[in-house]
Tab-separated table of C-alpha atoms in Angstrom:
chain	number	residue	atom	x	y	z
A	1	MET	CA	-0.064	0.108	0.160
A	2	SER	CA	1.495	3.495	-1.076
A	3	ILE	CA	2.172	6.021	1.498
A	4	LYS	CA	-0.507	8.940	1.162
A	5	GLN	CA	0.930	12.566	0.518
A	6	VAL	CA	-0.706	15.815	1.506
A	7	LEU	CA	0.160	19.115	0.253
A	8	VAL	CA	0.007	21.946	3.288
A	9	VAL	CA	-0.488	25.534	2.448
A	10	ASP	CA	-0.566	27.691	5.208
A	11	ASP	CA	1.543	31.281	5.623
A	12	GLU	CA	2.054	30.584	9.365
A	13	PRO	CA	4.991	28.112	10.056
A	14	ASP	CA	3.615	27.140	13.559
A	15	ILE	CA	0.385	25.677	11.683
A	16	CYS	CA	2.645	23.895	9.032
A	17	GLU	CA	4.606	22.254	11.638
A	18	LEU	CA	1.562	21.322	13.706
A	19	LEU	CA	0.077	19.654	10.472
A	20	GLU	CA	3.200	18.168	9.466
A	21	ILE	CA	3.672	16.482	13.067
A	22	THR	CA	-0.125	15.290	13.084
A	23	LEU	CA	-0.042	13.602	9.594
A	24	GLN	CA	3.319	12.101	10.176
A	25	ARG	CA	1.886	10.213	13.247
A	26	MET	CA	-0.767	8.918	11.084
A	27	GLY	CA	1.808	7.603	8.664
A	28	ILE	CA	1.472	10.304	6.052
A	29	GLU	CA	4.009	12.306	4.260
A	30	THR	CA	3.552	16.083	4.046
A	31	VAL	CA	4.975	18.831	1.756
A	32	SER	CA	4.357	22.283	3.344
A	33	THR	CA	4.713	25.872	1.731
A	34	THR	CA	3.536	29.331	2.530
A	35	ARG	CA	2.824	30.873	-0.803
A	36	MET	CA	0.019	29.901	-3.152
A	37	ARG	CA	2.226	30.244	-6.124
A	38	HIS	CA	4.750	27.749	-4.992
A	39	ALA	CA	1.516	25.308	-4.121
A	40	VAL	CA	0.398	25.775	-7.506
A	41	ASN	CA	3.748	24.656	-9.021
A	42	LEU	CA	4.125	21.603	-6.576
A	43	LEU	CA	0.477	20.549	-7.959
A	44	GLY	CA	1.931	20.456	-11.540
A	45	LYS	CA	4.777	18.676	-10.686
A	46	GLN	CA	3.746	16.115	-7.739
A	47	ARG	CA	0.870	13.968	-7.178
A	48	PHE	CA	-0.949	14.419	-3.774
A	49	ASP	CA	-3.925	12.715	-2.210
A	50	LEU	CA	-5.167	15.655	-0.255
A	51	CYS	CA	-4.530	19.477	-0.065
A	52	LEU	CA	-4.985	21.359	3.115
A	53	THR	CA	-4.848	25.192	2.747
A	54	ASP	CA	-5.331	28.058	4.721
A	55	MET	CA	-7.625	30.854	3.494
A	56	ARG	CA	-5.373	33.750	3.582
A	57	MET	CA	-1.759	33.884	2.048
A	58	PRO	CA	0.631	36.781	1.347
A	59	ASP	CA	-0.066	36.126	-2.602
A	60	GLY	CA	-3.816	34.989	-2.578
A	61	ASP	CA	-6.175	33.147	-0.818
A	62	GLY	CA	-7.415	29.799	-0.534
A	63	LEU	CA	-10.655	30.138	-2.638
A	64	GLU	CA	-8.415	30.689	-5.363
A	65	LEU	CA	-6.648	27.607	-4.867
A	66	VAL	CA	-9.846	25.594	-4.605
A	67	GLN	CA	-10.797	26.961	-7.688
A	68	HIS	CA	-7.544	26.157	-9.210
A	69	ILE	CA	-7.547	22.798	-8.136
A	70	GLN	CA	-11.189	22.026	-9.468
A	71	ARG	CA	-10.137	23.019	-12.889
A	72	HIS	CA	-6.589	21.345	-13.157
A	73	CYS	CA	-6.914	18.428	-10.311
A	74	PRO	CA	-10.664	17.569	-9.900
A	75	GLU	CA	-9.943	14.382	-8.455
A	76	LEU	CA	-7.683	15.672	-5.626
A	77	PRO	CA	-9.763	16.626	-2.380
A	78	VAL	CA	-8.995	20.201	-0.788
A	79	ALA	CA	-10.006	21.017	2.600
A	80	VAL	CA	-9.782	24.688	3.844
A	81	ILE	CA	-8.420	25.781	7.308
A	82	THR	CA	-10.454	29.072	8.212
A	83	ALA	CA	-10.260	31.509	11.110
A	84	HIS	CA	-12.814	30.542	13.991
A	85	GLY	CA	-16.475	32.209	13.106
A	86	CYS	CA	-15.553	32.813	9.589
A	87	VAL	CA	-18.407	30.313	8.452
A	88	ASP	CA	-19.321	32.402	5.496
A	89	THR	CA	-15.910	31.901	3.940
A	90	ALA	CA	-16.170	28.105	4.975
A	91	VAL	CA	-19.474	27.626	2.913
A	92	ARG	CA	-18.175	29.661	0.068
A	93	ALA	CA	-15.328	27.143	-0.012
A	94	LEU	CA	-17.466	24.248	-0.093
A	95	GLN	CA	-19.894	25.945	-2.914
A	96	LEU	CA	-16.618	26.059	-5.043
A	97	GLY	CA	-15.881	22.250	-4.470
A	98	ALA	CA	-13.925	22.161	-1.401
A	99	PHE	CA	-14.044	18.747	0.618
A	100	ASP	CA	-14.383	20.006	3.731
A	101	PHE	CA	-13.339	22.938	6.169
A	102	VAL	CA	-11.470	22.980	9.619
A	103	THR	CA	-11.310	26.323	11.775
A	104	LYS	CA	-8.588	27.648	13.884
A	105	PRO	CA	-7.495	26.842	16.462
A	106	VAL	CA	-7.215	23.420	14.954
A	107	ASP	CA	-9.122	20.544	16.551
A	108	LEU	CA	-6.630	17.667	16.200
A	109	PRO	CA	-9.035	14.741	16.739
A	110	LEU	CA	-11.584	16.433	13.976
A	111	LEU	CA	-8.495	16.938	11.453
A	112	ARG	CA	-7.466	13.428	11.704
A	113	ARG	CA	-11.060	12.390	10.893
A	114	LEU	CA	-11.334	14.692	8.154
A	115	VAL	CA	-8.044	13.500	6.673
A	116	ASP	CA	-9.417	9.660	7.004
A	117	SER	CA	-12.532	10.544	5.300
A	118	ALA	CA	-10.657	12.492	2.510
A	119	LEU	CA	-8.098	9.753	1.938
A	120	ARG	CA	-10.779	7.061	1.390
A	121	LEU	CA	-11.863	9.024	-1.718
A	122	ALA	CA	-11.461	6.849	-4.816
A	123	ARG	CA	-8.410	7.481	-7.034
A	124	PRO	CA	-8.273	7.463	-10.780
A	125	GLU	CA	-6.080	4.334	-10.795
A	126	ALA	CA	-8.187	2.464	-8.214
A	127	PRO	CA	-11.914	2.940	-8.827
A	128	GLY	CA	-13.867	3.109	-5.768
A	129	PRO	CA	-17.516	3.413	-4.827
A	130	ALA	CA	-17.825	6.997	-6.501
A	131	ALA	CA	-16.674	6.081	-9.480
A	132	GLN	CA	-18.679	2.936	-10.196
A	133	ALA	CA	-21.950	2.863	-11.725
A	134	PRO	CA	-24.835	4.139	-9.513
A	135	VAL	CA	-26.091	0.269	-8.922
A	136	LYS	CA	-26.908	-0.899	-5.297
A	137	GLU	CA	-24.659	-3.675	-4.660
A	138	ASP	CA	-26.634	-4.933	-1.585
A	139	GLY	CA	-29.802	-5.043	-3.709
A	140	ALA	CA	-31.558	-2.145	-1.970
A	141	SER	CA	-33.541	0.400	-4.563
A	142	PRO	CA	-31.051	2.351	-6.448
A	143	LEU	CA	-31.793	5.481	-8.519
A	144	LEU	CA	-33.575	3.967	-11.380
A	145	GLY	CA	-34.204	5.458	-14.882
A	146	ARG	CA	-32.753	6.351	-18.015
A	147	SER	CA	-34.260	9.866	-18.694
A	148	GLY	CA	-32.067	12.673	-19.106
A	149	ALA	CA	-33.217	14.265	-15.626
A	150	MET	CA	-32.075	10.811	-13.914
A	151	MET	CA	-28.837	10.832	-15.801
A	152	GLN	CA	-27.954	14.156	-14.558
A	153	LEU	CA	-29.060	13.570	-10.993
A	154	ARG	CA	-26.866	10.446	-10.762
A	155	ALA	CA	-23.950	12.125	-12.157
A	156	THR	CA	-24.578	15.107	-9.456
A	157	VAL	CA	-24.818	12.494	-6.644
A	158	ALA	CA	-21.540	11.093	-7.469
A	159	ARG	CA	-19.967	14.395	-7.619
A	160	LEU	CA	-21.445	15.548	-4.004
A	161	ALA	CA	-20.246	12.121	-2.709
A	162	ARG	CA	-16.714	13.109	-3.101
A	163	SER	CA	-17.579	16.165	-0.919
A	164	GLN	CA	-18.587	16.918	2.659
A	165	ALA	CA	-20.607	20.150	1.674
A	166	PRO	CA	-24.238	20.078	3.379
A	167	VAL	CA	-26.744	19.395	0.458
A	168	ILE	CA	-30.580	19.982	0.411
A	169	VAL	CA	-32.652	17.950	-1.803
A	170	LEU	CA	-35.931	19.711	-2.974
A	171	GLY	CA	-38.686	17.849	-4.626
A	172	GLU	CA	-42.339	16.978	-4.201
A	173	SER	CA	-43.603	14.177	-1.831
A	174	GLY	CA	-42.688	10.607	-3.065
A	175	SER	CA	-40.161	11.525	-5.352
A	176	GLY	CA	-37.195	9.797	-3.715
A	177	LYS	CA	-35.626	12.571	-1.721
A	178	GLU	CA	-34.464	10.077	0.737
A	179	LEU	CA	-33.175	7.594	-1.570
A	180	VAL	CA	-31.014	10.448	-3.093
A	181	ALA	CA	-29.735	11.224	0.372
A	182	ARG	CA	-29.114	7.593	0.813
A	183	GLU	CA	-26.887	7.464	-2.232
A	184	ILE	CA	-24.920	10.378	-1.672
A	185	HIS	CA	-24.005	8.596	1.657
A	186	ARG	CA	-23.399	5.317	-0.038
A	187	LEU	CA	-20.952	6.580	-2.588
A	188	GLY	CA	-19.047	8.659	-0.162
A	189	PRO	CA	-16.269	7.981	2.234
A	190	ARG	CA	-18.785	7.919	5.250
A	191	SER	CA	-20.463	4.991	3.673
A	192	ALA	CA	-19.272	2.460	6.378
A	193	GLN	CA	-20.468	4.807	9.107
A	194	PRO	CA	-24.189	5.121	9.980
A	195	PHE	CA	-27.043	6.923	7.841
A	196	VAL	CA	-29.621	8.325	10.565
A	197	PRO	CA	-32.804	9.599	8.860
A	198	VAL	CA	-35.300	11.597	10.844
A	199	ASN	CA	-38.493	13.143	10.061
A	200	CYS	CA	-38.410	16.709	11.481
A	201	GLY	CA	-42.024	16.698	11.315
A	202	ALA	CA	-42.863	13.735	13.064
A	203	ILE	CA	-41.009	14.802	16.636
A	204	PRO	CA	-43.194	16.480	19.380
A	205	SER	CA	-42.014	19.997	19.658
A	206	GLU	CA	-41.271	19.586	23.272
A	207	LEU	CA	-38.833	16.275	22.557
A	208	MET	CA	-36.895	17.639	19.732
A	209	GLU	CA	-33.916	19.062	21.761
A	210	SER	CA	-33.476	15.777	23.453
A	211	GLU	CA	-34.150	13.749	20.168
A	212	PHE	CA	-31.282	15.804	18.249
A	213	PHE	CA	-28.808	16.545	21.097
A	214	GLY	CA	-29.317	13.799	23.676
A	215	HIS	CA	-30.056	14.277	27.220
A	216	GLN	CA	-28.413	13.197	30.734
A	217	LYS	CA	-30.326	11.142	33.199
A	218	GLY	CA	-32.012	13.335	35.613
A	219	ALA	CA	-32.203	16.423	33.175
A	220	PHE	CA	-35.874	16.592	33.453
A	221	THR	CA	-38.776	14.628	34.609
A	222	GLY	CA	-38.898	11.474	32.902
A	223	ALA	CA	-35.277	11.543	32.006
A	224	ILE	CA	-34.676	7.971	33.948
A	225	GLN	CA	-31.248	7.257	31.712
A	226	ASN	CA	-28.971	9.235	29.393
A	227	LYS	CA	-30.150	9.655	25.970
A	228	THR	CA	-27.435	9.574	23.196
A	229	GLY	CA	-29.476	11.587	20.571
A	230	LEU	CA	-29.512	11.829	16.476
A	231	PHE	CA	-26.082	13.911	16.424
A	232	ARG	CA	-24.147	11.385	18.452
A	233	GLU	CA	-25.649	8.331	16.800
A	234	ALA	CA	-24.546	9.718	13.437
A	235	HIS	CA	-21.067	10.453	14.408
A	236	GLY	CA	-18.718	9.777	11.702
A	237	GLY	CA	-21.774	9.349	9.161
A	238	THR	CA	-24.638	11.026	7.801
A	239	LEU	CA	-27.627	12.965	9.350
A	240	PHE	CA	-30.839	13.080	7.032
A	241	LEU	CA	-33.135	16.064	8.000
A	242	ASP	CA	-36.318	15.072	6.048
A	243	GLU	CA	-38.873	17.963	5.903
A	244	VAL	CA	-36.552	20.088	7.403
A	245	ALA	CA	-38.846	23.138	6.936
A	246	GLU	CA	-41.073	21.628	9.780
A	247	LEU	CA	-38.415	22.495	12.579
A	248	PRO	CA	-39.560	24.865	15.032
A	249	LEU	CA	-37.892	28.338	15.189
A	250	ALA	CA	-36.409	27.642	18.848
A	251	LEU	CA	-34.433	24.483	17.632
A	252	GLN	CA	-33.426	26.048	14.617
A	253	VAL	CA	-31.193	28.218	16.425
A	254	LYS	CA	-29.500	25.519	18.373
A	255	LEU	CA	-29.322	23.511	15.270
A	256	LEU	CA	-27.339	26.568	13.462
A	257	ARG	CA	-24.988	26.553	16.439
A	258	ALA	CA	-24.370	22.795	16.303
A	259	LEU	CA	-23.517	22.929	12.587
A	260	GLN	CA	-21.308	25.872	12.648
A	261	GLU	CA	-19.322	24.782	15.900
A	262	ARG	CA	-19.469	20.984	14.922
A	263	ALA	CA	-20.439	20.372	18.686
A	264	ILE	CA	-23.620	19.915	20.389
A	265	LYS	CA	-24.740	20.085	24.358
A	266	PRO	CA	-26.878	17.370	25.344
A	267	VAL	CA	-29.685	18.407	27.832
A	268	GLY	CA	-28.444	18.875	31.382
A	269	ALA	CA	-24.650	18.667	30.358
A	270	ASN	CA	-22.449	21.282	31.334
A	271	ARG	CA	-19.974	21.163	28.343
A	272	GLU	CA	-20.333	20.662	24.507
A	273	GLU	CA	-19.205	17.414	22.817
A	274	SER	CA	-17.762	17.371	19.326
A	275	VAL	CA	-19.468	15.743	16.528
A	276	ASP	CA	-18.610	14.755	13.126
A	277	VAL	CA	-21.661	14.499	10.776
A	278	ARG	CA	-22.450	15.300	7.329
A	279	ILE	CA	-25.892	17.046	6.913
A	280	VAL	CA	-27.964	16.153	3.951
A	281	SER	CA	-31.650	17.688	4.304
A	282	ALA	CA	-34.943	17.763	2.364
A	283	THR	CA	-38.071	19.363	1.653
A	284	HIS	CA	-41.066	19.594	-0.333
A	285	LYS	CA	-41.619	22.868	0.669
A	286	ASN	CA	-39.988	26.538	-1.019
A	287	LEU	CA	-37.629	27.202	1.792
A	288	ALA	CA	-36.954	30.759	0.400
A	289	ASP	CA	-40.695	31.440	0.826
A	290	GLU	CA	-40.446	29.889	4.240
A	291	VAL	CA	-37.680	32.382	4.955
A	292	GLN	CA	-39.537	35.432	3.666
A	293	HIS	CA	-42.336	34.584	5.670
A	294	GLY	CA	-40.086	34.284	8.961
A	295	ARG	CA	-41.206	30.657	9.398
A	296	PHE	CA	-37.427	29.442	8.742
A	297	ARG	CA	-34.163	31.227	9.633
A	298	GLN	CA	-32.249	33.023	6.857
A	299	ASP	CA	-28.861	31.984	8.558
A	300	LEU	CA	-29.616	28.181	8.776
A	301	PHE	CA	-30.929	28.427	5.267
A	302	TYR	CA	-27.778	29.602	4.052
A	303	ARG	CA	-25.867	26.957	6.090
A	304	LEU	CA	-27.881	23.995	5.067
A	305	ASN	CA	-28.508	25.137	1.424
A	306	VAL	CA	-24.594	25.014	0.283
A	307	VAL	CA	-25.433	22.783	-2.595
A	308	GLU	CA	-29.026	22.270	-3.758
A	309	LEU	CA	-30.299	19.332	-5.643
A	310	ARG	CA	-33.887	18.592	-7.245
A	311	ALA	CA	-35.234	15.217	-7.265
A	312	PRO	CA	-37.487	15.302	-10.541
A	313	PRO	CA	-41.153	14.205	-10.514
A	314	LEU	CA	-42.225	10.967	-12.045
A	315	ARG	CA	-44.491	13.290	-14.595
A	316	GLU	CA	-41.395	14.722	-15.899
A	317	ARG	CA	-39.656	11.423	-16.769
A	318	PRO	CA	-42.687	9.189	-18.154
A	319	GLU	CA	-40.192	7.078	-20.040
A	320	ASP	CA	-38.729	5.598	-16.576
A	321	ILE	CA	-42.037	4.191	-15.628
A	322	ALA	CA	-41.515	1.145	-17.213
A	323	GLU	CA	-38.385	0.341	-15.462
A	324	LEU	CA	-39.426	1.578	-12.205
A	325	ALA	CA	-42.894	-0.552	-12.551
A	326	ALA	CA	-40.739	-3.889	-13.163
A	327	HIS	CA	-38.397	-3.219	-10.349
A	328	ILE	CA	-41.376	-2.624	-7.888
A	329	LEU	CA	-43.120	-5.551	-9.270
A	330	ARG	CA	-39.963	-7.770	-8.753
A	331	ASP	CA	-39.856	-6.514	-5.142
A	332	ILE	CA	-43.545	-7.312	-4.552
A	333	ALA	CA	-43.019	-10.824	-5.824
A	334	ALA	CA	-40.115	-11.291	-3.702
A	335	GLN	CA	-41.733	-10.044	-0.868
A	336	TRP	CA	-44.737	-12.211	-1.006
A	337	GLN	CA	-42.930	-15.074	-1.967
A	338	ILE	CA	-44.875	-15.521	-5.501
A	339	SER	CA	-44.047	-15.941	-8.985
A	340	GLY	CA	-43.046	-12.822	-11.191
A	341	LEU	CA	-45.330	-10.508	-11.847
A	342	ALA	CA	-45.767	-8.362	-14.973
A	343	LEU	CA	-47.625	-5.333	-16.889
A	344	SER	CA	-49.550	-6.195	-19.923
A	345	PRO	CA	-48.890	-3.535	-22.821
A	346	ALA	CA	-52.290	-1.966	-22.366
A	347	ALA	CA	-51.569	-1.569	-18.429
A	348	LEU	CA	-48.442	-0.194	-19.032
A	349	ASP	CA	-49.725	2.509	-21.534
A	350	ARG	CA	-52.404	3.567	-19.059
A	351	LEU	CA	-49.526	3.994	-16.315
A	352	CYS	CA	-47.441	6.221	-18.997
A	353	GLY	CA	-50.416	8.462	-19.738
A	354	TYR	CA	-51.189	9.205	-15.895
A	355	PRO	CA	-49.527	12.317	-14.259
A	356	PHE	CA	-48.651	10.707	-10.973
A	357	PRO	CA	-49.185	13.421	-8.558
A	358	GLY	CA	-47.905	11.324	-5.850
A	359	ASN	CA	-44.781	10.353	-7.726
A	360	VAL	CA	-42.737	6.967	-7.367
A	361	ARG	CA	-44.654	6.462	-4.020
A	362	GLU	CA	-48.221	6.731	-5.697
A	363	LEU	CA	-46.741	4.305	-8.811
A	364	GLU	CA	-45.842	1.852	-5.716
A	365	ASN	CA	-49.238	1.799	-4.361
A	366	ILE	CA	-51.067	1.507	-7.620
A	367	LEU	CA	-48.817	-1.537	-8.439
A	368	GLU	CA	-49.375	-3.107	-5.018
A	369	ARG	CA	-53.176	-2.771	-5.043
A	370	ALA	CA	-53.049	-4.144	-8.818
A	371	ALA	CA	-50.955	-7.003	-7.367
A	372	VAL	CA	-53.389	-7.853	-4.741
A	373	MET	CA	-56.265	-7.978	-7.136
A	374	VAL	CA	-54.982	-10.295	-10.024
A	375	ASP	CA	-54.822	-14.237	-9.548
A	376	GLY	CA	-52.074	-14.794	-12.257
A	377	PRO	CA	-48.687	-13.171	-12.989
A	378	LEU	CA	-50.024	-10.653	-15.807
A	379	ILE	CA	-51.604	-7.329	-14.537
A	380	GLY	CA	-53.908	-6.040	-17.070
A	381	ALA	CA	-55.089	-2.167	-17.675
A	382	ASP	CA	-58.669	-3.218	-15.863
A	383	THR	CA	-56.804	-3.907	-12.676
A	384	LEU	CA	-55.054	-0.556	-12.214
A	385	VAL	CA	-56.782	2.009	-9.968
A	386	PHE	CA	-55.955	5.761	-9.946
A	387	PRO	CA	-56.981	7.520	-6.690
A	388	GLU	CA	-56.674	11.143	-8.069
A	389	ARG	CA	-58.933	10.276	-11.209
A	390	ASN	CA	-61.582	8.754	-9.006
A	391	ARG	CA	-61.444	10.877	-6.018
A	392	ASN	CA	-64.380	13.211	-7.047
A	393	ALA	CA	-66.653	10.204	-7.739
A	394	GLU	CA	-65.800	8.493	-4.469
A	395	SER	CA	-66.247	11.667	-2.274
A	396	ALA	CA	-69.966	12.328	-3.585
A	397	SER	CA	-70.915	9.191	-1.882
A	398	MET	CA	-68.412	9.272	1.095
A	399	PRO	CA	-70.045	9.992	4.371
A	400	ALA	CA	-68.371	12.635	6.877
A	401	THR	CA	-65.240	11.514	8.207
A	402	HIS	CA	-64.972	14.705	10.713
A	403	GLY	CA	-61.759	15.608	9.850
A	404	VAL	CA	-60.306	12.255	9.149
A	405	GLY	CA	-58.053	11.490	6.560
A	406	LEU	CA	-59.584	9.574	3.367
A	407	ASP	CA	-56.841	6.879	3.644
A	408	ASP	CA	-57.481	6.348	7.488
A	409	HIS	CA	-61.332	6.288	6.764
A	410	LEU	CA	-61.247	3.681	4.163
A	411	ALA	CA	-58.809	1.665	6.219
A	412	GLU	CA	-61.115	1.538	9.143
A	413	GLN	CA	-63.964	0.464	6.589
A	414	GLU	CA	-61.787	-2.163	5.633
A	415	ARG	CA	-60.708	-3.375	8.878
A	416	ARG	CA	-64.226	-3.657	9.996
A	417	ALA	CA	-65.510	-5.699	6.997
A	418	LEU	CA	-62.407	-8.103	7.643
A	419	GLU	CA	-62.909	-8.674	11.316
A	420	ALA	CA	-66.851	-9.036	10.657
A	421	ALA	CA	-66.033	-11.831	8.154
A	422	LEU	CA	-63.248	-13.332	10.506
A	423	GLU	CA	-66.068	-13.556	13.110
A	424	GLN	CA	-68.713	-15.007	11.136
A	425	ALA	CA	-66.259	-17.813	9.598
A	426	ALA	CA	-65.072	-18.630	13.167
A	427	GLY	CA	-61.318	-17.000	12.460
A	428	ASN	CA	-61.244	-19.360	9.210
A	429	ARG	CA	-59.438	-17.159	6.856
A	430	THR	CA	-60.015	-19.119	3.753
A	431	ALA	CA	-63.680	-19.142	4.499
A	432	ALA	CA	-63.520	-15.460	5.308
A	433	ALA	CA	-62.063	-14.638	2.196
A	434	ARG	CA	-64.616	-16.593	0.372
A	435	THR	CA	-67.249	-14.521	2.188
A	436	LEU	CA	-65.728	-11.231	0.895
A	437	GLY	CA	-64.983	-12.404	-2.507
A	438	LEU	CA	-61.238	-12.465	-2.205
A	439	SER	CA	-58.407	-14.715	-2.955
A	440	PHE	CA	-56.429	-16.136	-0.101
A	441	ARG	CA	-53.432	-14.237	-1.221
A	442	GLN	CA	-55.692	-10.858	-1.248
A	443	MET	CA	-56.898	-11.912	2.148
A	444	ARG	CA	-53.395	-12.388	3.777
A	445	TYR	CA	-52.324	-9.163	2.206
A	446	ARG	CA	-54.869	-6.949	3.676
A	447	LEU	CA	-54.796	-8.720	6.888
A	448	LYS	CA	-50.794	-8.038	7.107
A	449	LYS	CA	-51.403	-4.523	6.202
A	450	LEU	CA	-54.108	-3.488	8.676
A	451	GLY	CA	-51.996	-5.607	11.387
A	452	ILE	CA	-54.924	-7.738	12.199
A	453	ASP	CA	-53.600	-11.206	13.778
C-alpha cells in the first residue's frame, strides 16, 4: 500500500509544523509551503492525495487555490483552514468544490477524521464506489431511470459524494428524496458509518432538543437514563433531516450552532461535545418562501443550502415508468414469495399516461393494489386504479369523516369488514376470504397491511 502524501499550504510556520507532526503520526508524508504560487507549481509537478490550505496567504487566498484544483486536479480533495467564526468563507469554499473545512485553532481529532475521510475517496487508478455505476450492490433500490433528468441526477450525486458540503434535496412528496440522500452517503467516504434519517415533522416540539442532542439522566422529569441523541448516533456518518422546514424556530437556533461549531450540548450537560456528521436535508416546501415569511431562519437556510439538488417528479420522466414498474413488481413478488408479476402492454400504456401527483410512492401503491387484485402473473389495464382520477366520484358518496383523512377512513372501513368476516367464519381465513369475494392471497395481504392477527 503506497504512502499517502498531503500538500499543506499555510503562511504560518507554526500551523504548518503542527499539521506536519499530526499527519506524520498518521503515517502520512507532507509537503508544506507558505505561498500559493509555490503550491500551484507543486500541484503541477507532483501527485498528492489531499491538499490542506489556509484561506489567507501573502500572494492569494485559499478560494483561488480551491478553484485552481477544481479546474486542473478535480480528483484531488481539498480542505480549507479558516479562522474561527468565518462560516461564510467556509461555506463559499464548499460551494466552489472544497471537500470540507476545519477552523483555527485546529481541533486535532476532528482534523484526523477529516483526513481519514478524504483519503478514502477514490483515486483514478483504483476506482472506488464513487467512480462506479450507481447501482446498489446490496440489492436495495438504486436511483432508477434512463431519462436525461435521472442521468443528470446520478452524475450530480456522484460528484456530491466526494464532498462533505451540506446538501438540500428539493422535490415533491414521493419523489425519492431520501433515496437520493442515501446514495450520496453510500457513494462517499462515510459509507461505512451510520446513515441516520429523521422526519423533522414527526417529533413533538417538546422532545426535539432531547431527540437531536440527547440528554443526561435526571435532566428533566422522565429522564431516567442517558440518551445518545441523533447527532451522536450519526457521528462519523450522515444525518438526514427530512422535511427540515417543519423544525420550530427555537430548535433552528440550536441546530445552527451545532452546525457552525461542530459540537452539541446534551440537555442537562455542562459542556459541549464535538460531533462529526455530514448534513443532508430535504423538503417539499419552498425554503426561500419560508424564510421570507419568517418561518425559517435565513442564516440556517444558507448553512444548509450550500448545494441544492432537485429530485425530478415522475411526470417529468415518463420514459422511466416501465423500468420503475418492473423493479417494483420484482420487489412485490419477492416479498410475497410468489411467481413473477408483469404488466400487460395496455396496463403500461395507462401508467405512462397518468400524471402521478404522488410520484414514485403513488406508482408503488397502484402496483401493490393491482398485485393484490390479480390471481395470475399478468396485470391488465382494468386492474389499475388511479385514486386521483376517481376521488371526485368517491367523495360524492363518502359519508362525513369529521376531519379524518381519506386513507384512514377507508382503512377503518376495510378493517371492520375483515373483522366481521373473520368472526362470522370463526377465524377461518379461507372461509372469510370466500365471504368477501377475495382470494386467499388478497386476504393475507390485507390482514398483514392492517395488522390484524
